PDB file of C-alpha atoms in Angstrom:
ATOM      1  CA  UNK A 163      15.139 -45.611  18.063  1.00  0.00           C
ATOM      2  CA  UNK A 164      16.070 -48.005  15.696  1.00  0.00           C
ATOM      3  CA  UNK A 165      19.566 -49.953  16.592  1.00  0.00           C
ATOM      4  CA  UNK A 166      21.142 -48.759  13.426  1.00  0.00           C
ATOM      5  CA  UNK A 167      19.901 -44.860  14.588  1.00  0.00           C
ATOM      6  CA  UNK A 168      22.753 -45.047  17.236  1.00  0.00           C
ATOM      7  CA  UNK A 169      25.898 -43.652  17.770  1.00  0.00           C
ATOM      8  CA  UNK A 170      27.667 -46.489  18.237  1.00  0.00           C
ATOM      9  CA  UNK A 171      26.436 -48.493  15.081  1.00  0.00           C
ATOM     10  CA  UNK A 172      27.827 -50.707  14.545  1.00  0.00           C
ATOM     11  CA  UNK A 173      31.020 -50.565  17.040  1.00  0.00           C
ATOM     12  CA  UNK A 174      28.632 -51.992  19.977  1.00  0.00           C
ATOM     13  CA  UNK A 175      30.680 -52.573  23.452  1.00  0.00           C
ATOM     14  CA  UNK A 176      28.874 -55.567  25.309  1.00  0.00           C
ATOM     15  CA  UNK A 177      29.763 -57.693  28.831  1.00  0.00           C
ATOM     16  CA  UNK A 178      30.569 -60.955  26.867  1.00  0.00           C
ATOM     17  CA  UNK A 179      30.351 -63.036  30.239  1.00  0.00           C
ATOM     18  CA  UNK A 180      27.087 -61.978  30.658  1.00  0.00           C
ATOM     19  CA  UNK A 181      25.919 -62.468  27.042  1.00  0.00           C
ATOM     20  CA  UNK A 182      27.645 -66.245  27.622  1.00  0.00           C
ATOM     21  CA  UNK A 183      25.740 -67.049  31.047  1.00  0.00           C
ATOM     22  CA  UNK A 184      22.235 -65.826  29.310  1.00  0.00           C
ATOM     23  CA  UNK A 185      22.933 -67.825  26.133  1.00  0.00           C
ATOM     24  CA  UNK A 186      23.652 -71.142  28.667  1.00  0.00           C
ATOM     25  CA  UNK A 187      20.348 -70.506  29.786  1.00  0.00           C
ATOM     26  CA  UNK A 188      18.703 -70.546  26.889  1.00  0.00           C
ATOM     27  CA  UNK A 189      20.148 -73.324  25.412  1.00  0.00           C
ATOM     28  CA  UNK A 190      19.331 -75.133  28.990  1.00  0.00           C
ATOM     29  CA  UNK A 191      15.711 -74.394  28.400  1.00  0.00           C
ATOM     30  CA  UNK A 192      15.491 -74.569  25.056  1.00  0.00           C
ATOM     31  CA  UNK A 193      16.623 -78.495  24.995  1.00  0.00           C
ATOM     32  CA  UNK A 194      14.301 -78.534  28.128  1.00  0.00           C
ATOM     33  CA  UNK A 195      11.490 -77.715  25.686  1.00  0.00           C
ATOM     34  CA  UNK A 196      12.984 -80.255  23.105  1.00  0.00           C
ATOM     35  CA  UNK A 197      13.206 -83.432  25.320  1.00  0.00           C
ATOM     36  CA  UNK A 198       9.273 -82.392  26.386  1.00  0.00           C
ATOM     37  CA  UNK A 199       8.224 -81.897  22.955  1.00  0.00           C
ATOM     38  CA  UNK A 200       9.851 -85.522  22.232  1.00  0.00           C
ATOM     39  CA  UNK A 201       6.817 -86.778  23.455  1.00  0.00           C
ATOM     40  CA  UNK A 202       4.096 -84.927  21.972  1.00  0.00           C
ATOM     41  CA  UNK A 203       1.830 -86.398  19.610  1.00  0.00           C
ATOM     42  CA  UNK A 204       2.098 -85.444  16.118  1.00  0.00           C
ATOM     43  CA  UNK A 205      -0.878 -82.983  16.312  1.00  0.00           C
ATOM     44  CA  UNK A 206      -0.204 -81.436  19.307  1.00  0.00           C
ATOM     45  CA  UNK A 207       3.633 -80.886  18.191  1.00  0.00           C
ATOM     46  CA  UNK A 208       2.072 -78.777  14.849  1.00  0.00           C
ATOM     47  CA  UNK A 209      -0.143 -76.977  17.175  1.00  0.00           C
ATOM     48  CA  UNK A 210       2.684 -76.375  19.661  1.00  0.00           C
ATOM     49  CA  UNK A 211       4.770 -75.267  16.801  1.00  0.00           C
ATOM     50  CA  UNK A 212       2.143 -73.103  15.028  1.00  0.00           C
ATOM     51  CA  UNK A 213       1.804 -71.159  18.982  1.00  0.00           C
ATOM     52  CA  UNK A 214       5.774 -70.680  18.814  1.00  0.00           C
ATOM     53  CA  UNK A 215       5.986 -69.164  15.797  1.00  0.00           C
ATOM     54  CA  UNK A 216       2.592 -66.902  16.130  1.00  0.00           C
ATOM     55  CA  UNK A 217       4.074 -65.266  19.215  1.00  0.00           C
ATOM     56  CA  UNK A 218       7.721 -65.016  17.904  1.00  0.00           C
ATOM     57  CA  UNK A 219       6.225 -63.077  14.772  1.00  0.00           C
ATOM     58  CA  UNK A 220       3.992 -61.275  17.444  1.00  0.00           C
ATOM     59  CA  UNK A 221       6.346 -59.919  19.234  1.00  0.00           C
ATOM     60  CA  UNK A 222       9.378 -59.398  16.304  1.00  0.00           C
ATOM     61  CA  UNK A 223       6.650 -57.303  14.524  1.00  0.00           C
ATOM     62  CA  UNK A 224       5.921 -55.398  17.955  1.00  0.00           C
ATOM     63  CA  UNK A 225       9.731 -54.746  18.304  1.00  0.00           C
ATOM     64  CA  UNK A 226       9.844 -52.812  15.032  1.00  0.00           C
ATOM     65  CA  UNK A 227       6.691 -51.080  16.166  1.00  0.00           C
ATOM     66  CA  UNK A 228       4.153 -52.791  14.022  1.00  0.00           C
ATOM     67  CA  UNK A 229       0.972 -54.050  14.949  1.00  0.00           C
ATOM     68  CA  UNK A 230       0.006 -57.780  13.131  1.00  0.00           C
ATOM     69  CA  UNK A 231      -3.596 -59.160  13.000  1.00  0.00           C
ATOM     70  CA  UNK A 232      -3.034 -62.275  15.309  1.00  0.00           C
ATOM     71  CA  UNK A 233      -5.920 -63.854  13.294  1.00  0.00           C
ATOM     72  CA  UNK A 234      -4.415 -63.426   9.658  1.00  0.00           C
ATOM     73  CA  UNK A 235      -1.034 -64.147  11.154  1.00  0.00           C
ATOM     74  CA  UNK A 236      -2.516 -67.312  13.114  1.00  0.00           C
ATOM     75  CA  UNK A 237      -4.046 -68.378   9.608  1.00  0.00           C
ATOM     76  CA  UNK A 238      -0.845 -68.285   7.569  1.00  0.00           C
ATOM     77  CA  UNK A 239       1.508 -70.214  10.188  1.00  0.00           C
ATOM     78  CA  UNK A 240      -1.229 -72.698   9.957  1.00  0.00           C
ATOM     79  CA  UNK A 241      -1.112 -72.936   6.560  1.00  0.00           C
ATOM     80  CA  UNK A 242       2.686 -73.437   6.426  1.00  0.00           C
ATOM     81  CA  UNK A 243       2.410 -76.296   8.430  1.00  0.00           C
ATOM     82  CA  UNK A 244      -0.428 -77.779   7.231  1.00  0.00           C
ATOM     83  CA  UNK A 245      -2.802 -77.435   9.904  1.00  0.00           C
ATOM     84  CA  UNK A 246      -5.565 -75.355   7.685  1.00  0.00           C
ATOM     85  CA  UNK A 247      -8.337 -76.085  10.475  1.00  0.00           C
ATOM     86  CA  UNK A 248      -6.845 -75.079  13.939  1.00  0.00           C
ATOM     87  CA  UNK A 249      -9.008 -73.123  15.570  1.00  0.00           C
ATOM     88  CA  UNK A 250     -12.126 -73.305  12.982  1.00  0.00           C
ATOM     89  CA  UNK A 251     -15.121 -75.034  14.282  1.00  0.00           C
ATOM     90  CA  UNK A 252     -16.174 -78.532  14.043  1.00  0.00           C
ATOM     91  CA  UNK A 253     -17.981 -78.713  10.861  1.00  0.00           C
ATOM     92  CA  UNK A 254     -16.766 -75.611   9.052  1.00  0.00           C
ATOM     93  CA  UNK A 255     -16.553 -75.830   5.114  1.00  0.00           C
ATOM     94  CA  UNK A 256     -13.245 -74.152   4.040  1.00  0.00           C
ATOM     95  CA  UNK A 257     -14.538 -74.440   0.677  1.00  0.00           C
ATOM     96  CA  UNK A 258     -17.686 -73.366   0.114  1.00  0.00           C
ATOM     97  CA  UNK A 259     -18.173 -73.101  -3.362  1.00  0.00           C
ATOM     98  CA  UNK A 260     -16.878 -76.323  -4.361  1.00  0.00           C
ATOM     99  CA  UNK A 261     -18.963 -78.852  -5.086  1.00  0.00           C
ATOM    100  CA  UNK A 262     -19.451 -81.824  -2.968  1.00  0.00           C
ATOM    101  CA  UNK A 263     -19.691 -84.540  -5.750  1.00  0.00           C
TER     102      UNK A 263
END
């Protein structure tokens, strides 16, 4: 069921205090994961990156029920961030039919 399917869309009743003392939590972690990130390389902070958002568009497209090809999805967050060779190995030729002059 999609949350728009239900009977109560969109008059939703939630526990706000409970909502609140989750959010603290993440916020607690997620500057947690900030301050360690801090001191990443520059490398390893794209790489770190591209992992986040693979598994955040992972598991958003399982949500809805869809079914993403980690590999295409993998190449195309490394693309946006500029990291066209994560995961490819050592001595791979991305462009094969250029010329080498």
């Amino acid at each position: 069921m999609y949350i728009w399917q239900s009977g109560l869309w969109p008059q939703f009743k939630f526990d706000e205090n409970a909502i609140n003392e989750k959010l603290v939590n993440i916020e607690q972690a997620k500057q947690k994961l900030l301050d360690s990130s801090a001191t990443l390389t520059q490398p390893i902070d794209k790489e770190a990156q591209m992992d986040a958002l693979l598994q955040n568009a992972i598991r958003t497209s399982e949500i809805e029920g869809e079914k993403l090809d980690v590999g295409s999805v993998r190449s195309s967050v490394a693309k946006q961030l500029g990291l066209n060779t994560v995961g490819l190995k050592p001595g791979v030729d991305l462009h094969p039919n250029r010329s080498s002059d």
